[in-house]
Amino acid sequence: MAQPVVAQPMAAGYAPAVPMAPMGSSKWSTGFCDCCGPPGSVGMCCKAAFCPCLMYGDLVERLTSSETLCGGRKNDACLVYCGADYLPPIVGIPSLGFLFHWQARQSVRARYGIVEEPCCDCCVACFCSSCSFTQIHRELILRNAPAVVNGMAVPMQAYAPVGGAVPVAQPINQMH
């Protein structure tokens, strides 16, 4: 008897189809300044404030490779963001980490048709990155965006099993 599919491997360079909502058709699920609010609370807020490269890696894990500048690999994204954020100031150039953050914010807004607020994405990424990182991450959690771990799509519920039960990952839809 055949075993059920627990997760479906993704081919190299494969980006699952993400339905796009009409731009401006929805709003963010949580407020911009709800940094310590659920889901995520204080832990996510501290991670965004003190370890933005790790927060970016978490975001990349939930976006397709075409929605990020780092190709959808968490560890690579952490290293690239860290280098872009911390190395340029050493040689007198402004930090470039906001470019990665800006692009991720635009991708999430495009995916869900979210209105650009409280101001343009570039300003938010440059001047309020911790609040924006937590808002983006909460949005992906609340909209149940799957994580892609080692080429396998894993639904968000798999990260927080209820009652100790081991959740089964659902196969992702294939593009035809």
PDB file of C-alpha atoms in Angstrom:
ATOM      1  CA  MET A   1       0.000   0.000   0.000  1.00  0.00           C
ATOM      2  CA  ALA A   2       1.363   3.406  -0.958  1.00  0.00           C
ATOM      3  CA  GLN A   3       2.336   5.814   1.794  1.00  0.00           C
ATOM      4  CA  PRO A   4       0.688   9.269   1.819  1.00  0.00           C
ATOM      5  CA  VAL A   5       2.772  12.198   0.632  1.00  0.00           C
ATOM      6  CA  VAL A   6       4.100  13.990   3.708  1.00  0.00           C
ATOM      7  CA  ALA A   7       5.817  16.798   1.819  1.00  0.00           C
ATOM      8  CA  GLN A   8       6.662  17.367  -1.777  1.00  0.00           C
ATOM      9  CA  PRO A   9      10.218  18.192  -2.846  1.00  0.00           C
ATOM     10  CA  MET A  10      10.675  21.315  -4.919  1.00  0.00           C
ATOM     11  CA  ALA A  11      12.843  21.203  -8.028  1.00  0.00           C
ATOM     12  CA  ALA A  12      15.838  23.526  -8.121  1.00  0.00           C
ATOM     13  CA  GLY A  13      14.759  27.003  -9.154  1.00  0.00           C
ATOM     14  CA  TYR A  14      11.096  26.068  -8.760  1.00  0.00           C
ATOM     15  CA  ALA A  15       8.834  28.750  -7.361  1.00  0.00           C
ATOM     16  CA  PRO A  16       5.336  27.622  -6.403  1.00  0.00           C
ATOM     17  CA  ALA A  17       2.514  29.643  -7.895  1.00  0.00           C
ATOM     18  CA  VAL A  18       1.458  32.364  -5.507  1.00  0.00           C
ATOM     19  CA  PRO A  19      -1.911  33.875  -6.333  1.00  0.00           C
ATOM     20  CA  MET A  20      -1.664  37.652  -6.419  1.00  0.00           C
ATOM     21  CA  ALA A  21      -4.483  39.772  -5.031  1.00  0.00           C
ATOM     22  CA  PRO A  22      -5.413  43.050  -6.742  1.00  0.00           C
ATOM     23  CA  MET A  23      -3.177  45.803  -5.352  1.00  0.00           C
ATOM     24  CA  GLY A  24      -4.820  47.874  -2.667  1.00  0.00           C
ATOM     25  CA  SER A  25      -7.561  45.309  -2.043  1.00  0.00           C
ATOM     26  CA  SER A  26      -6.583  44.626   1.579  1.00  0.00           C
ATOM     27  CA  LYS A  27      -4.792  46.045   4.607  1.00  0.00           C
ATOM     28  CA  TRP A  28      -2.144  44.678   6.952  1.00  0.00           C
ATOM     29  CA  SER A  29      -3.640  42.258   9.478  1.00  0.00           C
ATOM     30  CA  THR A  30      -1.781  43.954  12.351  1.00  0.00           C
ATOM     31  CA  GLY A  31      -0.690  47.510  13.003  1.00  0.00           C
ATOM     32  CA  PHE A  32       2.737  48.844  12.104  1.00  0.00           C
ATOM     33  CA  CYS A  33       3.609  49.631  15.718  1.00  0.00           C
ATOM     34  CA  ASP A  34       2.311  46.326  17.143  1.00  0.00           C
ATOM     35  CA  CYS A  35       5.889  45.061  17.319  1.00  0.00           C
ATOM     36  CA  CYS A  36       5.399  43.073  20.517  1.00  0.00           C
ATOM     37  CA  GLY A  37       1.849  41.950  19.709  1.00  0.00           C
ATOM     38  CA  PRO A  38       0.706  38.473  18.790  1.00  0.00           C
ATOM     39  CA  PRO A  39       1.638  36.398  16.954  1.00  0.00           C
ATOM     40  CA  GLY A  40       5.294  36.549  17.879  1.00  0.00           C
ATOM     41  CA  SER A  41       5.193  38.912  20.864  1.00  0.00           C
ATOM     42  CA  VAL A  42       8.340  40.125  22.631  1.00  0.00           C
ATOM     43  CA  GLY A  43      10.592  37.385  21.245  1.00  0.00           C
ATOM     44  CA  MET A  44       9.966  38.370  17.647  1.00  0.00           C
ATOM     45  CA  CYS A  45      10.330  42.047  18.538  1.00  0.00           C
ATOM     46  CA  CYS A  46      13.756  41.458  20.141  1.00  0.00           C
ATOM     47  CA  LYS A  47      14.873  39.303  17.213  1.00  0.00           C
ATOM     48  CA  ALA A  48      13.932  42.054  14.749  1.00  0.00           C
ATOM     49  CA  ALA A  49      15.663  44.753  16.808  1.00  0.00           C
ATOM     50  CA  PHE A  50      18.884  42.928  17.715  1.00  0.00           C
ATOM     51  CA  CYS A  51      19.282  40.229  15.017  1.00  0.00           C
ATOM     52  CA  PRO A  52      17.723  41.594  11.820  1.00  0.00           C
ATOM     53  CA  CYS A  53      19.740  39.170   9.687  1.00  0.00           C
ATOM     54  CA  LEU A  54      18.018  36.225  11.435  1.00  0.00           C
ATOM     55  CA  MET A  55      14.637  37.884  11.020  1.00  0.00           C
ATOM     56  CA  TYR A  56      15.308  38.334   7.300  1.00  0.00           C
ATOM     57  CA  GLY A  57      16.243  34.649   7.072  1.00  0.00           C
ATOM     58  CA  ASP A  58      12.907  33.737   8.654  1.00  0.00           C
ATOM     59  CA  LEU A  59      11.078  35.895   6.096  1.00  0.00           C
ATOM     60  CA  VAL A  60      12.970  34.393   3.179  1.00  0.00           C
ATOM     61  CA  GLU A  61      11.958  30.959   4.414  1.00  0.00           C
ATOM     62  CA  ARG A  62       8.293  31.870   3.836  1.00  0.00           C
ATOM     63  CA  LEU A  63       8.700  33.641   0.485  1.00  0.00           C
ATOM     64  CA  THR A  64       9.328  32.081  -2.915  1.00  0.00           C
ATOM     65  CA  SER A  65      12.732  32.388  -4.543  1.00  0.00           C
ATOM     66  CA  SER A  66      11.348  34.955  -6.993  1.00  0.00           C
ATOM     67  CA  GLU A  67      10.138  37.152  -4.100  1.00  0.00           C
ATOM     68  CA  THR A  68      13.549  37.571  -2.477  1.00  0.00           C
ATOM     69  CA  LEU A  69      16.989  38.788  -3.451  1.00  0.00           C
ATOM     70  CA  CYS A  70      18.628  35.727  -1.874  1.00  0.00           C
ATOM     71  CA  GLY A  71      16.872  32.910  -3.712  1.00  0.00           C
ATOM     72  CA  GLY A  72      14.814  31.517  -0.842  1.00  0.00           C
ATOM     73  CA  ARG A  73      17.489  29.851   1.301  1.00  0.00           C
ATOM     74  CA  LYS A  74      17.360  30.883   4.959  1.00  0.00           C
ATOM     75  CA  ASN A  75      21.039  30.486   5.876  1.00  0.00           C
ATOM     76  CA  ASP A  76      22.283  32.160   2.696  1.00  0.00           C
ATOM     77  CA  ALA A  77      19.842  35.013   3.245  1.00  0.00           C
ATOM     78  CA  CYS A  78      21.098  35.533   6.811  1.00  0.00           C
ATOM     79  CA  LEU A  79      24.709  35.754   5.664  1.00  0.00           C
ATOM     80  CA  VAL A  80      24.011  38.040   2.717  1.00  0.00           C
ATOM     81  CA  TYR A  81      21.817  40.372   4.776  1.00  0.00           C
ATOM     82  CA  CYS A  82      24.398  40.473   7.569  1.00  0.00           C
ATOM     83  CA  GLY A  83      27.143  41.340   5.080  1.00  0.00           C
ATOM     84  CA  ALA A  84      25.041  44.016   3.379  1.00  0.00           C
ATOM     85  CA  ASP A  85      23.969  45.506   6.697  1.00  0.00           C
ATOM     86  CA  TYR A  86      27.211  45.470   8.700  1.00  0.00           C
ATOM     87  CA  LEU A  87      30.164  45.466   6.282  1.00  0.00           C
ATOM     88  CA  PRO A  88      29.555  48.666   4.253  1.00  0.00           C
ATOM     89  CA  PRO A  89      29.738  50.974   7.312  1.00  0.00           C
ATOM     90  CA  ILE A  90      33.218  49.604   8.028  1.00  0.00           C
ATOM     91  CA  VAL A  91      34.452  51.166   4.780  1.00  0.00           C
ATOM     92  CA  GLY A  92      32.354  54.323   5.121  1.00  0.00           C
ATOM     93  CA  ILE A  93      29.375  53.324   2.968  1.00  0.00           C
ATOM     94  CA  PRO A  94      25.825  53.406   4.373  1.00  0.00           C
ATOM     95  CA  SER A  95      24.259  50.077   5.282  1.00  0.00           C
ATOM     96  CA  LEU A  96      22.597  48.277   2.370  1.00  0.00           C
ATOM     97  CA  GLY A  97      20.464  45.796   4.349  1.00  0.00           C
ATOM     98  CA  PHE A  98      17.377  47.918   3.819  1.00  0.00           C
ATOM     99  CA  LEU A  99      17.388  46.968   0.106  1.00  0.00           C
ATOM    100  CA  PHE A 100      16.684  43.314   0.961  1.00  0.00           C
ATOM    101  CA  HIS A 101      14.061  44.312   3.491  1.00  0.00           C
ATOM    102  CA  TRP A 102      12.416  46.754   1.065  1.00  0.00           C
ATOM    103  CA  GLN A 103      12.111  44.072  -1.613  1.00  0.00           C
ATOM    104  CA  ALA A 104      10.641  41.513   0.839  1.00  0.00           C
ATOM    105  CA  ARG A 105       8.049  44.042   2.025  1.00  0.00           C
ATOM    106  CA  GLN A 106       7.041  44.842  -1.551  1.00  0.00           C
ATOM    107  CA  SER A 107       6.719  41.118  -2.335  1.00  0.00           C
ATOM    108  CA  VAL A 108       4.412  40.472   0.623  1.00  0.00           C
ATOM    109  CA  ARG A 109       2.287  43.502  -0.254  1.00  0.00           C
ATOM    110  CA  ALA A 110       2.036  42.348  -3.882  1.00  0.00           C
ATOM    111  CA  ARG A 111       1.167  38.787  -2.881  1.00  0.00           C
ATOM    112  CA  TYR A 112      -1.746  39.865  -0.678  1.00  0.00           C
ATOM    113  CA  GLY A 113      -2.735  43.143  -2.391  1.00  0.00           C
ATOM    114  CA  ILE A 114      -1.908  45.190   0.700  1.00  0.00           C
ATOM    115  CA  VAL A 115      -2.054  48.986   0.626  1.00  0.00           C
ATOM    116  CA  GLU A 116       1.328  50.720   0.976  1.00  0.00           C
ATOM    117  CA  GLU A 117       1.148  52.214   4.476  1.00  0.00           C
ATOM    118  CA  PRO A 118       2.010  53.957   6.797  1.00  0.00           C
ATOM    119  CA  CYS A 119       4.299  55.437   4.121  1.00  0.00           C
ATOM    120  CA  CYS A 120       6.307  54.156   1.158  1.00  0.00           C
ATOM    121  CA  ASP A 121       8.078  50.807   1.565  1.00  0.00           C
ATOM    122  CA  CYS A 122      11.511  52.358   1.089  1.00  0.00           C
ATOM    123  CA  CYS A 123      11.055  54.758   4.027  1.00  0.00           C
ATOM    124  CA  VAL A 124       9.651  52.015   6.233  1.00  0.00           C
ATOM    125  CA  ALA A 125      12.577  49.695   5.397  1.00  0.00           C
ATOM    126  CA  CYS A 126      15.150  52.445   6.038  1.00  0.00           C
ATOM    127  CA  PHE A 127      13.830  54.092   9.160  1.00  0.00           C
ATOM    128  CA  CYS A 128      11.575  51.597  10.968  1.00  0.00           C
ATOM    129  CA  SER A 129      12.967  48.233   9.985  1.00  0.00           C
ATOM    130  CA  SER A 130      12.249  46.439  13.282  1.00  0.00           C
ATOM    131  CA  CYS A 131       8.563  47.380  13.217  1.00  0.00           C
ATOM    132  CA  SER A 132       8.323  46.500   9.551  1.00  0.00           C
ATOM    133  CA  PHE A 133      10.098  43.149   9.938  1.00  0.00           C
ATOM    134  CA  THR A 134       7.681  42.111  12.679  1.00  0.00           C
ATOM    135  CA  GLN A 135       4.665  43.333  10.683  1.00  0.00           C
ATOM    136  CA  ILE A 136       5.712  41.354   7.598  1.00  0.00           C
ATOM    137  CA  HIS A 137       6.440  38.237   9.644  1.00  0.00           C
ATOM    138  CA  ARG A 138       3.106  38.453  11.517  1.00  0.00           C
ATOM    139  CA  GLU A 139       1.298  38.874   8.188  1.00  0.00           C
ATOM    140  CA  LEU A 140       2.850  35.710   6.796  1.00  0.00           C
ATOM    141  CA  ILE A 141       1.973  33.801   9.976  1.00  0.00           C
ATOM    142  CA  LEU A 142      -1.613  35.049  10.065  1.00  0.00           C
ATOM    143  CA  ARG A 143      -2.124  34.290   6.374  1.00  0.00           C
ATOM    144  CA  ASN A 144      -0.624  30.845   6.963  1.00  0.00           C
ATOM    145  CA  ALA A 145       2.189  31.144   4.419  1.00  0.00           C
ATOM    146  CA  PRO A 146       4.089  27.840   4.303  1.00  0.00           C
ATOM    147  CA  ALA A 147       7.763  27.680   5.122  1.00  0.00           C
ATOM    148  CA  VAL A 148      10.109  25.988   2.678  1.00  0.00           C
ATOM    149  CA  VAL A 149      12.592  23.906   4.661  1.00  0.00           C
ATOM    150  CA  ASN A 150      15.209  21.873   2.788  1.00  0.00           C
ATOM    151  CA  GLY A 151      13.123  22.068  -0.371  1.00  0.00           C
ATOM    152  CA  MET A 152       9.932  20.859   1.337  1.00  0.00           C
ATOM    153  CA  ALA A 153       6.829  23.001   1.848  1.00  0.00           C
ATOM    154  CA  VAL A 154       5.874  22.848   5.521  1.00  0.00           C
ATOM    155  CA  PRO A 155       2.671  24.586   6.671  1.00  0.00           C
ATOM    156  CA  MET A 156       2.979  27.052   9.536  1.00  0.00           C
ATOM    157  CA  GLN A 157       0.952  24.766  11.823  1.00  0.00           C
ATOM    158  CA  ALA A 158       3.898  22.346  11.776  1.00  0.00           C
ATOM    159  CA  TYR A 159       5.910  24.783  13.871  1.00  0.00           C
ATOM    160  CA  ALA A 160       3.430  24.810  16.753  1.00  0.00           C
ATOM    161  CA  PRO A 161       1.869  21.373  17.249  1.00  0.00           C
ATOM    162  CA  VAL A 162      -1.105  21.254  19.578  1.00  0.00           C
ATOM    163  CA  GLY A 163      -1.092  18.612  22.309  1.00  0.00           C
ATOM    164  CA  GLY A 164       2.299  17.257  21.262  1.00  0.00           C
ATOM    165  CA  ALA A 165       0.934  15.640  18.084  1.00  0.00           C
ATOM    166  CA  VAL A 166       3.276  15.617  15.121  1.00  0.00           C
ATOM    167  CA  PRO A 167       1.579  17.468  12.234  1.00  0.00           C
ATOM    168  CA  VAL A 168       1.684  16.133   8.706  1.00  0.00           C
ATOM    169  CA  ALA A 169       2.832  18.559   6.017  1.00  0.00           C
ATOM    170  CA  GLN A 170       0.460  18.955   3.110  1.00  0.00           C
ATOM    171  CA  PRO A 171       1.775  18.751  -0.447  1.00  0.00           C
ATOM    172  CA  ILE A 172       2.119  22.067  -2.235  1.00  0.00           C
ATOM    173  CA  ASN A 173       0.343  22.764  -5.515  1.00  0.00           C
ATOM    174  CA  GLN A 174       2.388  22.281  -8.654  1.00  0.00           C
ATOM    175  CA  MET A 175       2.443  24.677 -11.556  1.00  0.00           C
ATOM    176  CA  HIS A 176       1.347  23.111 -14.845  1.00  0.00           C
TER     177      HIS A 176
END
